mmCIF file with all atom_site columns, C-alpha atoms in Angstrom:
data_model
loop_
_atom_site.group_PDB
_atom_site.id
_atom_site.type_symbol
_atom_site.label_atom_id
_atom_site.label_alt_id
_atom_site.label_comp_id
_atom_site.label_asym_id
_atom_site.label_entity_id
_atom_site.label_seq_id
_atom_site.pdbx_PDB_ins_code
_atom_site.Cartn_x
_atom_site.Cartn_y
_atom_site.Cartn_z
_atom_site.occupancy
_atom_site.B_iso_or_equiv
_atom_site.pdbx_formal_charge
_atom_site.auth_seq_id
_atom_site.auth_comp_id
_atom_site.auth_asym_id
_atom_site.auth_atom_id
_atom_site.pdbx_PDB_model_num
ATOM 1   C CA . UNK U 1 1   ? 0.757   -7.071  31.093 1.00 0.00 ? 786 UNK U CA 1
ATOM 2   C CA . UNK U 1 2   ? 3.569   -4.610  31.717 1.00 0.00 ? 787 UNK U CA 1
ATOM 3   C CA . UNK U 1 3   ? 6.920   -4.389  30.037 1.00 0.00 ? 788 UNK U CA 1
ATOM 4   C CA . UNK U 1 4   ? 9.772   -2.027  29.393 1.00 0.00 ? 789 UNK U CA 1
ATOM 5   C CA . UNK U 1 5   ? 10.125  0.428   26.527 1.00 0.00 ? 790 UNK U CA 1
ATOM 6   C CA . UNK U 1 6   ? 13.091  -0.744  24.444 1.00 0.00 ? 791 UNK U CA 1
ATOM 7   C CA . UNK U 1 7   ? 14.224  2.856   23.743 1.00 0.00 ? 792 UNK U CA 1
ATOM 8   C CA . UNK U 1 8   ? 13.607  4.682   27.012 1.00 0.00 ? 793 UNK U CA 1
ATOM 9   C CA . UNK U 1 9   ? 13.531  1.990   29.701 1.00 0.00 ? 794 UNK U CA 1
ATOM 10  C CA . UNK U 1 10  ? 10.221  3.306   31.009 1.00 0.00 ? 795 UNK U CA 1
ATOM 11  C CA . UNK U 1 11  ? 7.280   1.078   31.851 1.00 0.00 ? 796 UNK U CA 1
ATOM 12  C CA . UNK U 1 12  ? 4.924   0.111   29.013 1.00 0.00 ? 797 UNK U CA 1
ATOM 13  C CA . UNK U 1 13  ? 1.473   -1.440  29.221 1.00 0.00 ? 798 UNK U CA 1
ATOM 14  C CA . UNK U 1 14  ? -1.670  -1.886  27.184 1.00 0.00 ? 799 UNK U CA 1
ATOM 15  C CA . UNK U 1 15  ? -1.623  -1.001  23.475 1.00 0.00 ? 800 UNK U CA 1
ATOM 16  C CA . UNK U 1 16  ? 1.899   0.439   23.613 1.00 0.00 ? 801 UNK U CA 1
ATOM 17  C CA . UNK U 1 17  ? 3.282   -2.819  25.002 1.00 0.00 ? 802 UNK U CA 1
ATOM 18  C CA . UNK U 1 18  ? 1.448   -4.881  22.385 1.00 0.00 ? 803 UNK U CA 1
ATOM 19  C CA . UNK U 1 19  ? 2.671   -2.588  19.587 1.00 0.00 ? 804 UNK U CA 1
ATOM 20  C CA . UNK U 1 20  ? 6.298   -2.951  20.736 1.00 0.00 ? 805 UNK U CA 1
ATOM 21  C CA . UNK U 1 21  ? 5.853   -6.712  21.053 1.00 0.00 ? 806 UNK U CA 1
ATOM 22  C CA . UNK U 1 22  ? 4.507   -6.980  17.480 1.00 0.00 ? 807 UNK U CA 1
ATOM 23  C CA . UNK U 1 23  ? 7.456   -5.008  16.128 1.00 0.00 ? 808 UNK U CA 1
ATOM 24  C CA . UNK U 1 24  ? 9.930   -7.169  18.075 1.00 0.00 ? 809 UNK U CA 1
ATOM 25  C CA . UNK U 1 25  ? 8.342   -10.410 16.863 1.00 0.00 ? 810 UNK U CA 1
ATOM 26  C CA . UNK U 1 26  ? 8.257   -9.394  13.212 1.00 0.00 ? 811 UNK U CA 1
ATOM 27  C CA . UNK U 1 27  ? 11.765  -7.900  13.141 1.00 0.00 ? 812 UNK U CA 1
ATOM 28  C CA . UNK U 1 28  ? 13.433  -10.900 14.780 1.00 0.00 ? 813 UNK U CA 1
ATOM 29  C CA . UNK U 1 29  ? 14.548  -13.609 12.328 1.00 0.00 ? 814 UNK U CA 1
ATOM 30  C CA . UNK U 1 30  ? 13.666  -17.154 13.413 1.00 0.00 ? 815 UNK U CA 1
ATOM 31  C CA . UNK U 1 31  ? 16.834  -18.817 14.693 1.00 0.00 ? 816 UNK U CA 1
ATOM 32  C CA . UNK U 1 32  ? 18.570  -15.616 15.815 1.00 0.00 ? 817 UNK U CA 1
ATOM 33  C CA . UNK U 1 33  ? 17.826  -15.835 19.546 1.00 0.00 ? 818 UNK U CA 1
ATOM 34  C CA . UNK U 1 34  ? 20.223  -18.189 21.320 1.00 0.00 ? 819 UNK U CA 1
ATOM 35  C CA . UNK U 1 35  ? 17.883  -19.604 23.969 1.00 0.00 ? 820 UNK U CA 1
ATOM 36  C CA . UNK U 1 36  ? 14.705  -19.259 21.934 1.00 0.00 ? 821 UNK U CA 1
ATOM 37  C CA . UNK U 1 37  ? 15.533  -20.356 18.378 1.00 0.00 ? 822 UNK U CA 1
ATOM 38  C CA . UNK U 1 38  ? 11.882  -20.575 17.274 1.00 0.00 ? 823 UNK U CA 1
ATOM 39  C CA . UNK U 1 39  ? 11.043  -16.980 18.323 1.00 0.00 ? 824 UNK U CA 1
ATOM 40  C CA . UNK U 1 40  ? 10.424  -14.410 15.593 1.00 0.00 ? 825 UNK U CA 1
ATOM 41  C CA . UNK U 1 41  ? 9.174   -14.506 12.025 1.00 0.00 ? 826 UNK U CA 1
ATOM 42  C CA . UNK U 1 42  ? 10.198  -15.935 8.658  1.00 0.00 ? 827 UNK U CA 1
ATOM 43  C CA . UNK U 1 43  ? 9.848   -12.556 6.927  1.00 0.00 ? 828 UNK U CA 1
ATOM 44  C CA . UNK U 1 44  ? 13.611  -12.200 6.429  1.00 0.00 ? 829 UNK U CA 1
ATOM 45  C CA . UNK U 1 45  ? 13.561  -15.211 4.101  1.00 0.00 ? 830 UNK U CA 1
ATOM 46  C CA . UNK U 1 46  ? 11.225  -13.276 1.772  1.00 0.00 ? 831 UNK U CA 1
ATOM 47  C CA . UNK U 1 47  ? 13.249  -10.080 1.304  1.00 0.00 ? 832 UNK U CA 1
ATOM 48  C CA . UNK U 1 48  ? 14.915  -11.066 -1.996 1.00 0.00 ? 833 UNK U CA 1
ATOM 49  C CA . UNK U 1 49  ? 11.940  -12.845 -3.553 1.00 0.00 ? 834 UNK U CA 1
ATOM 50  C CA . UNK U 1 50  ? 10.064  -11.378 -6.545 1.00 0.00 ? 835 UNK U CA 1
ATOM 51  C CA . UNK U 1 51  ? 7.208   -9.086  -5.554 1.00 0.00 ? 836 UNK U CA 1
ATOM 52  C CA . UNK U 1 52  ? 4.152   -10.881 -6.935 1.00 0.00 ? 837 UNK U CA 1
ATOM 53  C CA . UNK U 1 53  ? 0.929   -12.417 -5.619 1.00 0.00 ? 838 UNK U CA 1
ATOM 54  C CA . UNK U 1 54  ? 2.738   -15.462 -4.238 1.00 0.00 ? 839 UNK U CA 1
ATOM 55  C CA . UNK U 1 55  ? 5.175   -13.170 -2.415 1.00 0.00 ? 840 UNK U CA 1
ATOM 56  C CA . UNK U 1 56  ? 2.329   -11.243 -0.784 1.00 0.00 ? 841 UNK U CA 1
ATOM 57  C CA . UNK U 1 57  ? 0.668   -14.472 0.337  1.00 0.00 ? 842 UNK U CA 1
ATOM 58  C CA . UNK U 1 58  ? 3.965   -15.678 1.824  1.00 0.00 ? 843 UNK U CA 1
ATOM 59  C CA . UNK U 1 59  ? 4.426   -12.353 3.671  1.00 0.00 ? 844 UNK U CA 1
ATOM 60  C CA . UNK U 1 60  ? 0.862   -12.508 4.988  1.00 0.00 ? 845 UNK U CA 1
ATOM 61  C CA . UNK U 1 61  ? 1.287   -16.138 6.094  1.00 0.00 ? 846 UNK U CA 1
ATOM 62  C CA . UNK U 1 62  ? 4.629   -15.459 7.823  1.00 0.00 ? 847 UNK U CA 1
ATOM 63  C CA . UNK U 1 63  ? 3.178   -12.425 9.607  1.00 0.00 ? 848 UNK U CA 1
ATOM 64  C CA . UNK U 1 64  ? 0.009   -14.201 10.685 1.00 0.00 ? 849 UNK U CA 1
ATOM 65  C CA . UNK U 1 65  ? 1.884   -17.302 11.850 1.00 0.00 ? 850 UNK U CA 1
ATOM 66  C CA . UNK U 1 66  ? 4.356   -15.298 13.946 1.00 0.00 ? 851 UNK U CA 1
ATOM 67  C CA . UNK U 1 67  ? 1.668   -13.119 15.546 1.00 0.00 ? 852 UNK U CA 1
ATOM 68  C CA . UNK U 1 68  ? -0.625  -16.041 16.333 1.00 0.00 ? 853 UNK U CA 1
ATOM 69  C CA . UNK U 1 69  ? 2.229   -17.945 17.925 1.00 0.00 ? 854 UNK U CA 1
ATOM 70  C CA . UNK U 1 70  ? 3.887   -15.153 19.904 1.00 0.00 ? 855 UNK U CA 1
ATOM 71  C CA . UNK U 1 71  ? 1.267   -12.447 20.547 1.00 0.00 ? 856 UNK U CA 1
ATOM 72  C CA . UNK U 1 72  ? -2.048  -13.932 21.725 1.00 0.00 ? 857 UNK U CA 1
ATOM 73  C CA . UNK U 1 73  ? -3.315  -10.493 22.798 1.00 0.00 ? 858 UNK U CA 1
ATOM 74  C CA . UNK U 1 74  ? -3.525  -9.340  19.161 1.00 0.00 ? 859 UNK U CA 1
ATOM 75  C CA . UNK U 1 75  ? -5.775  -10.446 16.296 1.00 0.00 ? 860 UNK U CA 1
ATOM 76  C CA . UNK U 1 76  ? -4.680  -9.461  12.778 1.00 0.00 ? 861 UNK U CA 1
ATOM 77  C CA . UNK U 1 77  ? -7.464  -7.881  10.713 1.00 0.00 ? 862 UNK U CA 1
ATOM 78  C CA . UNK U 1 78  ? -5.672  -6.301  7.740  1.00 0.00 ? 863 UNK U CA 1
ATOM 79  C CA . UNK U 1 79  ? -2.160  -6.312  6.338  1.00 0.00 ? 864 UNK U CA 1
ATOM 80  C CA . UNK U 1 80  ? -0.635  -4.291  3.540  1.00 0.00 ? 865 UNK U CA 1
ATOM 81  C CA . UNK U 1 81  ? 2.866   -5.209  2.392  1.00 0.00 ? 866 UNK U CA 1
ATOM 82  C CA . UNK U 1 82  ? 5.080   -3.422  -0.077 1.00 0.00 ? 867 UNK U CA 1
ATOM 83  C CA . UNK U 1 83  ? 8.657   -3.645  -1.220 1.00 0.00 ? 868 UNK U CA 1
ATOM 84  C CA . UNK U 1 84  ? 10.705  -0.879  0.354  1.00 0.00 ? 869 UNK U CA 1
ATOM 85  C CA . UNK U 1 85  ? 14.023  0.672   -0.564 1.00 0.00 ? 870 UNK U CA 1
ATOM 86  C CA . UNK U 1 86  ? 17.268  -1.310  -0.293 1.00 0.00 ? 871 UNK U CA 1
ATOM 87  C CA . UNK U 1 87  ? 15.588  -4.725  -0.154 1.00 0.00 ? 872 UNK U CA 1
ATOM 88  C CA . UNK U 1 88  ? 13.277  -3.949  2.741  1.00 0.00 ? 873 UNK U CA 1
ATOM 89  C CA . UNK U 1 89  ? 9.654   -4.968  3.330  1.00 0.00 ? 874 UNK U CA 1
ATOM 90  C CA . UNK U 1 90  ? 7.209   -2.362  4.687  1.00 0.00 ? 875 UNK U CA 1
ATOM 91  C CA . UNK U 1 91  ? 4.210   -3.740  6.580  1.00 0.00 ? 876 UNK U CA 1
ATOM 92  C CA . UNK U 1 92  ? 1.121   -1.787  7.617  1.00 0.00 ? 877 UNK U CA 1
ATOM 93  C CA . UNK U 1 93  ? -0.876  -3.731  10.180 1.00 0.00 ? 878 UNK U CA 1
ATOM 94  C CA . UNK U 1 94  ? -4.396  -3.244  11.519 1.00 0.00 ? 879 UNK U CA 1
ATOM 95  C CA . UNK U 1 95  ? -6.030  -5.434  14.111 1.00 0.00 ? 880 UNK U CA 1
ATOM 96  C CA . UNK U 1 96  ? -7.629  -5.789  17.493 1.00 0.00 ? 881 UNK U CA 1
ATOM 97  C CA . UNK U 1 97  ? -6.031  -6.091  20.877 1.00 0.00 ? 882 UNK U CA 1
ATOM 98  C CA . UNK U 1 98  ? -7.724  -8.320  23.398 1.00 0.00 ? 883 UNK U CA 1
ATOM 99  C CA . UNK U 1 99  ? -7.298  -7.185  27.014 1.00 0.00 ? 884 UNK U CA 1
ATOM 100 C CA . UNK U 1 100 ? -9.585  -8.259  29.835 1.00 0.00 ? 885 UNK U CA 1
ATOM 101 C CA . UNK U 1 101 ? -12.108 -9.499  27.287 1.00 0.00 ? 886 UNK U CA 1
ATOM 102 C CA . UNK U 1 102 ? -12.308 -6.086  25.604 1.00 0.00 ? 887 UNK U CA 1
ATOM 103 C CA . UNK U 1 103 ? -11.443 -5.531  21.989 1.00 0.00 ? 888 UNK U CA 1
ATOM 104 C CA . UNK U 1 104 ? -9.415  -2.412  21.202 1.00 0.00 ? 889 UNK U CA 1
ATOM 105 C CA . UNK U 1 105 ? -8.731  -1.417  17.592 1.00 0.00 ? 890 UNK U CA 1
ATOM 106 C CA . UNK U 1 106 ? -5.059  -0.936  16.786 1.00 0.00 ? 891 UNK U CA 1
ATOM 107 C CA . UNK U 1 107 ? -4.524  0.605   13.356 1.00 0.00 ? 892 UNK U CA 1
ATOM 108 C CA . UNK U 1 108 ? -1.448  1.816   11.550 1.00 0.00 ? 893 UNK U CA 1
ATOM 109 C CA . UNK U 1 109 ? 1.307   -0.315  13.045 1.00 0.00 ? 894 UNK U CA 1
ATOM 110 C CA . UNK U 1 110 ? 4.211   0.138   10.661 1.00 0.00 ? 895 UNK U CA 1
ATOM 111 C CA . UNK U 1 111 ? 7.059   -2.380  10.573 1.00 0.00 ? 896 UNK U CA 1
ATOM 112 C CA . UNK U 1 112 ? 10.072  -2.287  8.266  1.00 0.00 ? 897 UNK U CA 1
ATOM 113 C CA . UNK U 1 113 ? 11.969  -5.531  7.831  1.00 0.00 ? 898 UNK U CA 1
#
């Protein structure tokens, strides 16, 4: 699948397109897109919650749910979440991309919510 780079306008494909798609999905609050209200993730609802085991499980569940629903080319393998500065959540994502039946490892995707 091909797409457009959100910063440069150039063509994107393969792992770069999947990486951009993951970042877009996770940084879009559910309900914020006018014609696609269910697109995005519920991570924004977790920003002000206490950072404890339950919080991590909620972050993992929201991330997994959003990626399974909106990015079928990617399979989440590992997720590290930490509280960032100024009420932000930092995510470090590892997984596999599935293209043409081949599995490609994608490590080190960093998303700040």
